[in-house]
Coordinates of C-alpha atoms in Angstrom, one line a residue:
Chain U
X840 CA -71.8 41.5 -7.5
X841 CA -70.6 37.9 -8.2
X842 CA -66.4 37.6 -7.7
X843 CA -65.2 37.8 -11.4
X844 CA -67.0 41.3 -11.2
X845 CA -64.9 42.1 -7.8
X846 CA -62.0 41.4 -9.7
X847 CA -62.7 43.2 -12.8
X848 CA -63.4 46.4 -10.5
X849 CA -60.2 45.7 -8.8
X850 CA -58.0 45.8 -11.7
X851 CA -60.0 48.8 -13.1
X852 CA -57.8 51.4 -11.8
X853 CA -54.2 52.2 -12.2
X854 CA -53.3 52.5 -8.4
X855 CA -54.3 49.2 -8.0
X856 CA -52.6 47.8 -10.9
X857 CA -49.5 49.5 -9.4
X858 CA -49.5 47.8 -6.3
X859 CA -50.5 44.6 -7.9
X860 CA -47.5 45.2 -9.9
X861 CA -45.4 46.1 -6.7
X862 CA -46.7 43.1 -5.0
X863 CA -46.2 40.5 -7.4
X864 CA -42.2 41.1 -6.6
X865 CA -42.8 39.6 -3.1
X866 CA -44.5 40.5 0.4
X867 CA -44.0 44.0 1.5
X868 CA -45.5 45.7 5.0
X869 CA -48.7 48.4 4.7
X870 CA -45.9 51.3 4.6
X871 CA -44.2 50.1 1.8
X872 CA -47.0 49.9 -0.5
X873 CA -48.3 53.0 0.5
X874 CA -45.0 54.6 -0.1
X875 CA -44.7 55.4 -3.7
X876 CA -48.5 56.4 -3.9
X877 CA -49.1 60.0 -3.6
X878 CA -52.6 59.7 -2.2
X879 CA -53.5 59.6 1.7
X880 CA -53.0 56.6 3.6
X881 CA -56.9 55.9 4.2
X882 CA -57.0 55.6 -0.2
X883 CA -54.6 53.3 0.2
X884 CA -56.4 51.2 2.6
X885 CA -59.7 51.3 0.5
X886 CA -57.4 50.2 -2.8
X887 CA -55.9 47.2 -0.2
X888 CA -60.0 46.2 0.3
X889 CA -60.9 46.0 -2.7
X890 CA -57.9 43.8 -3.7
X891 CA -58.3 41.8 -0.8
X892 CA -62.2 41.4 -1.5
X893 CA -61.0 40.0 -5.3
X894 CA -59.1 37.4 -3.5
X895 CA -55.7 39.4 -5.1
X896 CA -54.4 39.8 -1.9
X897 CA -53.6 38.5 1.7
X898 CA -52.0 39.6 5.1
X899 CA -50.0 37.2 7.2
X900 CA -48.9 37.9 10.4
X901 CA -45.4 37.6 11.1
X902 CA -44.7 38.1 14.9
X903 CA -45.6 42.1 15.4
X904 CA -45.6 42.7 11.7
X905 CA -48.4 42.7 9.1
X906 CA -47.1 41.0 5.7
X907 CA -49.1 41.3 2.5
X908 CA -48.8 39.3 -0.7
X909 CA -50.2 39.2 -4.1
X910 CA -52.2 36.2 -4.7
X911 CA -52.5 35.7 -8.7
X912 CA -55.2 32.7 -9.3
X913 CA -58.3 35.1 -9.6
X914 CA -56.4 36.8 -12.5
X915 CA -56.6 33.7 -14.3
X916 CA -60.4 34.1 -14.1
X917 CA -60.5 37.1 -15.8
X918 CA -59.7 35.8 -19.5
X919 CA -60.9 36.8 -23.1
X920 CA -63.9 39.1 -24.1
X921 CA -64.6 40.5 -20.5
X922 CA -61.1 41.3 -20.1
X923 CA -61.1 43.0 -23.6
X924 CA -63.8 45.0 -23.1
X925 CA -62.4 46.6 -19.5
X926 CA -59.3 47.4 -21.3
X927 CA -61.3 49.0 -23.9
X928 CA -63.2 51.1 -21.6
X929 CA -59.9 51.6 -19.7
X930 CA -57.9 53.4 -23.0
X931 CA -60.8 55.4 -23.9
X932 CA -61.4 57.3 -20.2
X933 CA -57.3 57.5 -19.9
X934 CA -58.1 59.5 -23.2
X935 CA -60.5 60.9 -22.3
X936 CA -58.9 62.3 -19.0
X937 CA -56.2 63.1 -20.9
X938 CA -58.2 65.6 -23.2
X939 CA -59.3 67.3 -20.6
X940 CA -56.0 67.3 -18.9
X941 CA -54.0 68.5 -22.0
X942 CA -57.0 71.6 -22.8
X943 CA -56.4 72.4 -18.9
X944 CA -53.3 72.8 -19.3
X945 CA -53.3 75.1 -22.8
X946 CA -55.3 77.7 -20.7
X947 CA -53.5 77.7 -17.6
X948 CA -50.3 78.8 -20.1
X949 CA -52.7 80.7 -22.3
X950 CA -53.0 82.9 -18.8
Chain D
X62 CA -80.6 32.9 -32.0
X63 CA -79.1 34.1 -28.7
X64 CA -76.6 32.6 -26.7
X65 CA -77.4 32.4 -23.5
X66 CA -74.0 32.2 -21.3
X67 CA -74.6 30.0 -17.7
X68 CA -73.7 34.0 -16.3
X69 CA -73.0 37.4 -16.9
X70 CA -70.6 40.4 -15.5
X71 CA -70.2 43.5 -15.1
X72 CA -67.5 46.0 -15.8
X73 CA -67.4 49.5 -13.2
X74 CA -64.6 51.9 -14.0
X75 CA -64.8 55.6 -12.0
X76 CA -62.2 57.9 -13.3
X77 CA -62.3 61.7 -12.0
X78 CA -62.1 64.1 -15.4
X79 CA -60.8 67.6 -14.6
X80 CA -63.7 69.4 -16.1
X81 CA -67.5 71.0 -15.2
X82 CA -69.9 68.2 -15.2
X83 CA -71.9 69.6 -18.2
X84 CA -68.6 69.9 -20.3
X85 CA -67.9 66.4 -19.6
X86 CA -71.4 64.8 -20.5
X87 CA -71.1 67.0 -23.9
X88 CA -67.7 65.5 -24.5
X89 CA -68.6 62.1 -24.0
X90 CA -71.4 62.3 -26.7
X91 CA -69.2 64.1 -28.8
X92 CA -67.8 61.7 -31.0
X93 CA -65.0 64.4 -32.3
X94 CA -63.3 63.9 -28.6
X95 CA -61.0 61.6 -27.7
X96 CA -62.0 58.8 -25.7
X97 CA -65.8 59.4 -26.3
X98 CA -67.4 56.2 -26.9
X99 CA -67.9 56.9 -30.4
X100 CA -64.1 58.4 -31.8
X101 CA -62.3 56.9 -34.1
X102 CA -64.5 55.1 -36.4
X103 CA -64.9 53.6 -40.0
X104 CA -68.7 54.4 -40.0
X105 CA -70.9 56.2 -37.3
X106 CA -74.5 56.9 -36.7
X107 CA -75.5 58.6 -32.9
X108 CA -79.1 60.1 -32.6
X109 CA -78.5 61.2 -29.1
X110 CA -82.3 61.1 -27.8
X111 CA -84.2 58.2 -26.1
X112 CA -85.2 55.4 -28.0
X113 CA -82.7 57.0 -30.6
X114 CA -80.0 54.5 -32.2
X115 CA -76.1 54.1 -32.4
X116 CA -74.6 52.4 -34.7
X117 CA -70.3 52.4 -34.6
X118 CA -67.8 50.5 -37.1
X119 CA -64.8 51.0 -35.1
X120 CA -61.6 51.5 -37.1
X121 CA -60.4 47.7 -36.9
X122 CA -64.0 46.9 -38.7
X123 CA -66.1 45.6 -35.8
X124 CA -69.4 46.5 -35.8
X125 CA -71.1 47.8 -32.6
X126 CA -74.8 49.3 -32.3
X127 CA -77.7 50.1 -29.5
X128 CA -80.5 52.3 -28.4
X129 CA -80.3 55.0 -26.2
X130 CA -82.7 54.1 -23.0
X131 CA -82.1 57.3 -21.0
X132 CA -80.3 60.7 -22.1
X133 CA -80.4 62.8 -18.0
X134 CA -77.5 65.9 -18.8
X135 CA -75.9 66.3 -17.8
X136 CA -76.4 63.9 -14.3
X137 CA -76.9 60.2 -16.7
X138 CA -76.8 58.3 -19.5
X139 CA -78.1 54.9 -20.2
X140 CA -77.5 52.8 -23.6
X141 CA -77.8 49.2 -24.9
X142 CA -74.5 47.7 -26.2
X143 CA -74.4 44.8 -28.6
X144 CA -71.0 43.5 -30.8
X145 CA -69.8 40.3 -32.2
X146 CA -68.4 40.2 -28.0
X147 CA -71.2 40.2 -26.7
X148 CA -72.5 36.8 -28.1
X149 CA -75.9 38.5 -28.7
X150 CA -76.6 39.5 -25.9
X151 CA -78.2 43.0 -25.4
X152 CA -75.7 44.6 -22.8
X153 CA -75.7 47.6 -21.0
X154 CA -73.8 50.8 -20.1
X155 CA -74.7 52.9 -17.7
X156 CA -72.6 56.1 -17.0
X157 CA -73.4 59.0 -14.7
X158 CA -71.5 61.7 -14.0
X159 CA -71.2 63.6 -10.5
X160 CA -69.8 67.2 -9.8
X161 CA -66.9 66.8 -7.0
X162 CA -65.2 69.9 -6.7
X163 CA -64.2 71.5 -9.7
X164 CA -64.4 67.9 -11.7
X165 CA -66.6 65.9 -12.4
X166 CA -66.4 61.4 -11.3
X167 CA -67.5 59.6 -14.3
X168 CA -68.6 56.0 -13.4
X169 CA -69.0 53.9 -16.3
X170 CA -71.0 50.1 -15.5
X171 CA -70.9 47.9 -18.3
X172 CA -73.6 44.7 -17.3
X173 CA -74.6 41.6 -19.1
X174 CA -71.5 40.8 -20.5
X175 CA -71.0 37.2 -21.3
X176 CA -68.9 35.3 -18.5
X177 CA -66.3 34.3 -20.5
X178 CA -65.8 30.4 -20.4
X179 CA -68.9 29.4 -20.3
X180 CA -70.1 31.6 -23.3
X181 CA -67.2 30.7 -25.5
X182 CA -67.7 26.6 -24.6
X183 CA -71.5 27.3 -25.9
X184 CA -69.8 29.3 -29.2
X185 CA -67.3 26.4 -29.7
X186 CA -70.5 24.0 -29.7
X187 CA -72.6 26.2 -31.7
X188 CA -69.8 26.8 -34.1
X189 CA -68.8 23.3 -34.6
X190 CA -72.6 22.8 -35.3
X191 CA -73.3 25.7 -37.9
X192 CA -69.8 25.4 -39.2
X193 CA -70.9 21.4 -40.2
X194 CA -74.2 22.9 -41.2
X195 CA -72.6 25.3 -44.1
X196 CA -71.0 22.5 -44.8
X197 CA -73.7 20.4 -46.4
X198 CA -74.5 23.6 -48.5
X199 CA -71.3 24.2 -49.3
X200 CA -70.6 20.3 -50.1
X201 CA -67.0 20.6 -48.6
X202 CA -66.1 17.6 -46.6
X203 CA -67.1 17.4 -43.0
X204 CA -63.9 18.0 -40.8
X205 CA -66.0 18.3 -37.3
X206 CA -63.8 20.6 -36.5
X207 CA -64.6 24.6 -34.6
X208 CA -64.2 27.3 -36.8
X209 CA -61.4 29.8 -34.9

């Protein structure tokens, strides 16, 4: 996969965007990001890869600490048509999901 | 004639959908639902066999049509994709689906798109070209400039 694809896939889900969105305020430790995230620490970790493997993120040491900052030049990439067509695909499955979601939800009240 | 873009991408999106596997490959062929591929349209054709053809006017007016290359329910499903977007180039989209628990993880790989800056510098210059190449039909004055 060539790197504008690495960063299409890491922007493709809504976790990610969240921390992208957390970490474009400023550096924050592992704990922090992880904090508002319901999910288990290891997803976390496997989000933080795949950002770090689209060249969104880095970590700097500071002393005993482990600082991690958004880096925003390979959003710039990611312009136009091809950016277009992931949000398209994007809306439709958060439809989609939510379909499903909503009809899951009609039963379980239904009961 | 097709534009062929210095390279291409590929979009992957997985997204778990709280539903049995076989509901969720119906759905997504189901143009009623929505979020299928298909909802929402001005026009719509989907023969939903191999070889068989799509053809979707979406509600804003762009036209989008393929062939279906693979119908597997409810595991896979494999289509062409083509739209003004895609610079004529015959793209793809894959998407499987997998049972995980109760749900079902829908991956979605969209390959062949057009890199972006390279295709739209080649439709700039073909533009500029065609666009003074109406012109002499047309017998307005040649600006040189791109069409938008």
């Amino acid at each position: 996969m060539d790197h504008l694809s690495d960063v299409l896939t890491a922007i493709s889900h809504p976790t990610r965007r969240a921390i992208i969105g957390q970490l474009a305020k400023g550096p924050a430790r592992f704990s922090d990001v992880a904090a508002p995230f319901d999910t288990a620490l290891n997803a976390v970790t496997k989000h933080l890869k795949l950002l770090e493997r689209a060249g969104l993120i880095e970590r700097r040491k500071q002393g005993r600490e482990v600082f991690i900052s958004f880096r925003p030049e390979p959003l710039r990439e990611v312009a136009g048509w091809v950016k277009d067509y992931e949000r398209f695909w994007t809306q439709h499955l958060d439809r989609f999901e939510r379909y499903f979601a909503d009809k899951n939800e009609k039963k379980a009240k239904g009961k | 004639m097709t534009i062929v873009p210095a390279r291409t991408v590929e979009i992957r999106i997985e997204r778990t959908i709280p539903a049995p596997r076989n509901e969720v490959f119906d759905a997504w062929l189901d143009p009623n639902i929505p979020g299928s591929p298909w909802h929402e349209h001005e026009e719509l054709i989907v023969t939903a066999k191999a070889g068989g053809l799509w053809y979707w006017r979406s509600l804003g007016g762009t036209p989008h049509y393929g062939r279906f290359i693979e119908i597997l329910a409810p595991a896979r499903l494999r289509h062409s994709w083509m739209s003004p977007n895609t610079l004529g180039l015959e793209t793809m989209v894959t998407v499987t689906f997998q049972s995980r628990g109760d749900g079902t993880l829908l991956t979605l790989l969209h390959s062949g798109l057009p890199a972006d800056e390279p295709a739209r510098a080649h439709e700039k210059g073909w533009n500029a070209i065609f666009g003074r190449f109406g012109n002499i039909f047309t017998g307005a004055a040649d600006k040189g400039g791109c069409t938008p």
